[in-house]
mmCIF file of C-alpha atoms in Angstrom:
data_model
loop_
_atom_site.group_PDB
_atom_site.id
_atom_site.type_symbol
_atom_site.label_atom_id
_atom_site.label_comp_id
_atom_site.label_asym_id
_atom_site.label_seq_id
_atom_site.Cartn_x
_atom_site.Cartn_y
_atom_site.Cartn_z
ATOM 1 C CA MET I 1 -0.017 0.053 0.369
ATOM 2 C CA GLY I 2 2.793 2.404 0.621
ATOM 3 C CA TRP I 3 3.030 5.348 2.483
ATOM 4 C CA ARG I 4 0.521 7.427 0.828
ATOM 5 C CA GLY I 5 -2.198 4.780 1.250
ATOM 6 C CA ALA I 6 -1.019 4.078 4.777
ATOM 7 C CA GLY I 7 -0.914 8.247 5.968
ATOM 8 C CA ARG I 8 -4.353 8.147 4.530
ATOM 9 C CA VAL I 9 -5.834 5.516 6.341
ATOM 10 C CA PHE I 10 -3.672 6.696 9.189
ATOM 11 C CA LEU I 11 -5.481 10.216 8.880
ATOM 12 C CA LEU I 12 -9.137 8.753 8.153
ATOM 13 C CA ALA I 13 -8.807 6.848 11.338
ATOM 14 C CA LEU I 14 -7.465 10.029 13.007
ATOM 15 C CA VAL I 15 -10.437 11.973 11.979
ATOM 16 C CA LEU I 16 -12.986 9.387 12.581
ATOM 17 C CA LEU I 17 -11.389 9.093 16.252
ATOM 18 C CA LEU I 18 -11.925 12.862 16.646
ATOM 19 C CA ALA I 19 -14.843 12.996 15.423
ATOM 20 C CA LEU I 20 -16.546 10.675 18.141
ATOM 21 C CA GLN I 21 -14.616 12.312 21.175
ATOM 22 C CA THR I 22 -17.271 13.792 23.411
ATOM 23 C CA PRO I 23 -17.819 17.532 23.915
ATOM 24 C CA ALA I 24 -16.378 17.920 27.238
ATOM 25 C CA ALA I 25 -13.349 16.941 26.426
ATOM 26 C CA ALA I 26 -13.348 19.086 23.313
ATOM 27 C CA ASP I 27 -13.878 22.395 25.279
ATOM 28 C CA LYS I 28 -10.973 22.415 26.934
ATOM 29 C CA LYS I 29 -8.132 24.454 25.219
ATOM 30 C CA ALA I 30 -4.456 23.394 25.438
ATOM 31 C CA THR I 31 -1.700 25.236 24.142
ATOM 32 C CA ALA I 32 1.216 23.136 22.345
ATOM 33 C CA LEU I 33 4.763 23.627 21.585
ATOM 34 C CA PRO I 34 5.583 20.694 18.697
ATOM 35 C CA PHE I 35 8.943 20.114 17.579
ATOM 36 C CA LEU I 36 9.255 18.877 14.011
ATOM 37 C CA SER I 37 11.687 16.370 12.321
ATOM 38 C CA PRO I 38 14.487 18.089 10.143
ATOM 39 C CA PHE I 39 14.419 14.994 7.753
ATOM 40 C CA ARG I 40 10.403 15.034 7.036
ATOM 41 C CA LEU I 41 8.041 17.627 6.854
ATOM 42 C CA LEU I 42 5.069 17.509 8.544
ATOM 43 C CA ASP I 43 2.181 16.402 5.917
ATOM 44 C CA ARG I 44 -0.016 19.755 5.325
ATOM 45 C CA HIS I 45 -2.783 17.273 5.102
ATOM 46 C CA ALA I 46 -2.276 15.790 8.797
ATOM 47 C CA LEU I 47 -2.038 19.518 10.048
ATOM 48 C CA ARG I 48 -5.482 19.797 8.380
ATOM 49 C CA SER I 49 -6.822 16.962 9.905
ATOM 50 C CA ILE I 50 -6.154 18.087 13.480
ATOM 51 C CA TYR I 51 -7.525 21.307 12.028
ATOM 52 C CA ALA I 52 -10.944 19.577 11.530
ATOM 53 C CA CYS I 53 -11.042 17.401 14.765
ATOM 54 C CA SER I 54 -9.877 20.509 16.720
ATOM 55 C CA ILE I 55 -12.620 23.266 17.846
ATOM 56 C CA ASN I 56 -10.140 25.688 19.140
ATOM 57 C CA PHE I 57 -7.340 25.233 15.982
ATOM 58 C CA ARG I 58 -4.745 28.241 15.757
ATOM 59 C CA ILE I 59 -1.118 28.574 14.603
ATOM 60 C CA MET I 60 -0.322 31.022 17.232
ATOM 61 C CA TYR I 61 3.526 31.120 16.029
ATOM 62 C CA GLU I 62 6.036 29.326 13.646
ATOM 63 C CA PHE I 63 9.528 28.689 15.017
ATOM 64 C CA SER I 64 11.341 28.221 11.767
ATOM 65 C CA VAL I 65 14.384 27.998 13.395
ATOM 66 C CA ILE I 66 14.138 25.300 15.385
ATOM 67 C CA ARG I 67 11.363 23.925 13.350
ATOM 68 C CA GLY I 68 8.519 24.016 15.554
ATOM 69 C CA LEU I 69 5.057 25.783 15.800
ATOM 70 C CA ALA I 70 2.834 26.982 18.826
ATOM 71 C CA LEU I 71 -0.571 25.888 18.404
ATOM 72 C CA GLN I 72 -3.707 26.281 20.160
ATOM 73 C CA ILE I 73 -6.125 22.791 19.770
ATOM 74 C CA ASP I 74 -8.301 20.961 22.277
ATOM 75 C CA GLU I 75 -6.999 18.817 24.999
ATOM 76 C CA GLY I 76 -7.982 15.487 23.382
ATOM 77 C CA VAL I 77 -5.978 16.027 20.459
ATOM 78 C CA LEU I 78 -2.593 16.483 22.230
ATOM 79 C CA THR I 79 -1.909 12.988 22.229
ATOM 80 C CA LEU I 80 -2.850 12.249 18.367
ATOM 81 C CA LEU I 81 -0.359 15.222 17.605
ATOM 82 C CA GLN I 82 2.642 13.428 18.937
ATOM 83 C CA ARG I 83 1.707 10.294 16.985
ATOM 84 C CA LEU I 84 1.558 12.266 13.633
ATOM 85 C CA PRO I 85 4.702 11.353 11.484
ATOM 86 C CA GLY I 86 7.500 13.943 11.601
ATOM 87 C CA VAL I 87 6.627 15.486 15.015
ATOM 88 C CA LEU I 88 9.478 14.713 17.469
ATOM 89 C CA ARG I 89 8.264 16.046 20.744
ATOM 90 C CA VAL I 90 5.201 17.963 21.737
ATOM 91 C CA ILE I 91 5.388 19.867 24.995
ATOM 92 C CA PRO I 92 2.084 21.271 26.717
ATOM 93 C CA GLY I 93 1.820 24.889 27.219
ATOM 94 C CA SER I 94 1.453 26.045 30.814
ATOM 95 C CA LEU I 95 0.834 29.522 32.316
ATOM 96 C CA LEU I 96 3.369 30.678 34.810
ATOM 97 C CA ARG I 97 2.268 33.019 37.577
ATOM 98 C CA LEU I 98 5.402 35.866 39.186
ATOM 99 C CA ARG I 99 5.952 34.632 42.657
ATOM 100 C CA THR I 100 7.896 37.692 44.253
ATOM 101 C CA THR I 101 8.079 38.713 47.865
ATOM 102 C CA ARG I 102 10.502 40.679 48.333
ATOM 103 C CA SER I 103 10.883 43.221 45.025
ATOM 104 C CA TRP I 104 10.288 46.291 47.536
ATOM 105 C CA GLU I 105 13.259 45.777 49.268
ATOM 106 C CA PHE I 106 15.495 44.590 45.844
ATOM 107 C CA LEU I 107 14.259 47.865 44.680
ATOM 108 C CA GLY I 108 15.430 50.131 47.652
ATOM 109 C CA LEU I 109 11.707 50.867 48.323
ATOM 110 C CA VAL I 110 11.457 49.596 51.961
ATOM 111 C CA GLU I 111 14.574 48.709 54.221
ATOM 112 C CA ASN I 112 13.833 46.606 57.486
ATOM 113 C CA GLY I 113 9.779 46.875 57.108
ATOM 114 C CA ARG I 114 9.622 50.689 57.025
ATOM 115 C CA GLU I 115 9.267 52.574 53.528
ATOM 116 C CA THR I 116 12.531 54.667 52.214
ATOM 117 C CA PRO I 117 12.389 58.115 50.961
ATOM 118 C CA ALA I 118 12.177 56.684 47.561
ATOM 119 C CA TRP I 119 9.002 55.122 48.138
ATOM 120 C CA SER I 120 7.417 57.745 50.337
ATOM 121 C CA SER I 121 8.384 60.450 47.339
ATOM 122 C CA ALA I 122 6.834 58.336 44.770
ATOM 123 C CA LYS I 123 3.207 60.109 45.063
ATOM 124 C CA LEU I 124 1.173 56.786 44.844
ATOM 125 C CA ASP I 125 -1.775 58.743 43.770
ATOM 126 C CA ALA I 126 -0.098 60.026 40.875
ATOM 127 C CA ASP I 127 -0.098 56.678 39.005
ATOM 128 C CA THR I 128 3.755 56.042 39.405
ATOM 129 C CA ILE I 129 4.692 52.582 37.770
ATOM 130 C CA ILE I 130 7.964 51.188 38.569
ATOM 131 C CA GLY I 131 9.847 48.283 36.695
ATOM 132 C CA ASN I 132 12.698 46.439 36.080
ATOM 133 C CA ILE I 133 13.470 44.286 33.822
ATOM 134 C CA ASP I 134 15.748 41.199 34.711
ATOM 135 C CA THR I 135 17.040 39.574 31.119
ATOM 136 C CA GLY I 136 19.529 37.147 32.631
ATOM 137 C CA VAL I 137 22.396 38.489 30.464
ATOM 138 C CA TRP I 138 25.301 39.640 32.954
ATOM 139 C CA PRO I 139 28.697 40.874 31.232
ATOM 140 C CA GLU I 140 30.519 39.406 33.849
ATOM 141 C CA SER I 141 28.971 35.732 33.334
ATOM 142 C CA GLN I 142 31.568 32.959 32.671
ATOM 143 C CA SER I 143 30.042 32.524 29.348
ATOM 144 C CA PHE I 144 31.265 35.607 28.430
ATOM 145 C CA GLN I 145 34.845 35.165 29.365
ATOM 146 C CA ASP I 146 37.673 34.827 26.809
ATOM 147 C CA ASP I 147 40.728 34.062 28.968
ATOM 148 C CA GLY I 148 43.550 32.999 26.912
ATOM 149 C CA LEU I 149 42.188 33.960 23.757
ATOM 150 C CA GLY I 150 43.668 36.784 21.728
ATOM 151 C CA VAL I 151 41.898 39.740 19.909
ATOM 152 C CA PRO I 152 40.259 38.052 16.795
ATOM 153 C CA THR I 153 41.893 38.857 13.698
ATOM 154 C CA GLY I 154 38.729 41.096 11.988
ATOM 155 C CA TRP I 155 38.192 42.874 15.269
ATOM 156 C CA ARG I 156 38.697 46.524 14.500
ATOM 157 C CA GLY I 157 37.328 48.284 17.964
ATOM 158 C CA VAL I 158 38.998 49.777 20.777
ATOM 159 C CA CYS I 159 38.269 48.611 24.375
ATOM 160 C CA ASP I 160 37.111 51.819 26.467
ATOM 161 C CA ARG I 161 37.918 51.238 30.100
ATOM 162 C CA GLY I 162 36.837 54.417 31.478
ATOM 163 C CA SER I 163 37.604 54.919 34.938
ATOM 164 C CA ASP I 164 36.242 51.430 36.391
ATOM 165 C CA PRO I 165 40.200 49.711 36.878
ATOM 166 C CA THR I 166 38.636 46.214 37.286
ATOM 167 C CA PHE I 167 36.896 46.573 33.784
ATOM 168 C CA ARG I 168 37.814 43.646 31.568
ATOM 169 C CA CYS I 169 37.560 44.268 27.875
ATOM 170 C CA ASN I 170 35.582 41.120 25.934
ATOM 171 C CA LYS I 171 36.278 41.134 22.609
#
């Protein structure tokens, strides 16, 4: 029967199986990140069969470099998505909530349980927004050190040390 015939039978079975699902399972939305094999393209017919069987199907984002997708689909379709040819892995999405208990101290707004002048002068009734974005990238990190490496042959920049004697130029 070959791959084409077997693939059609698989897709037909998939569509029929999903059509017989209970409505309670079909109502729940799930976000999934399927990662695809670089050696095999995900058959568009297979993706259409998932679309046909999922009330909440939506492609949210395509990750072309890592050959992945961000999909919104019904929860009941997740296991079937994992079984499609060319799908290496499916990672269900999860909602992460911010958990912080020491932000005020970290920002210097509270010391020893008391407001600092920065906090009291913020005029909280004037719609003040305080934000801190931590990218996790730190120039002093081990991953940026180039000890033992010379200056790259094509590098034409200068290293401005300023007035900081501890500064190390990372070319």
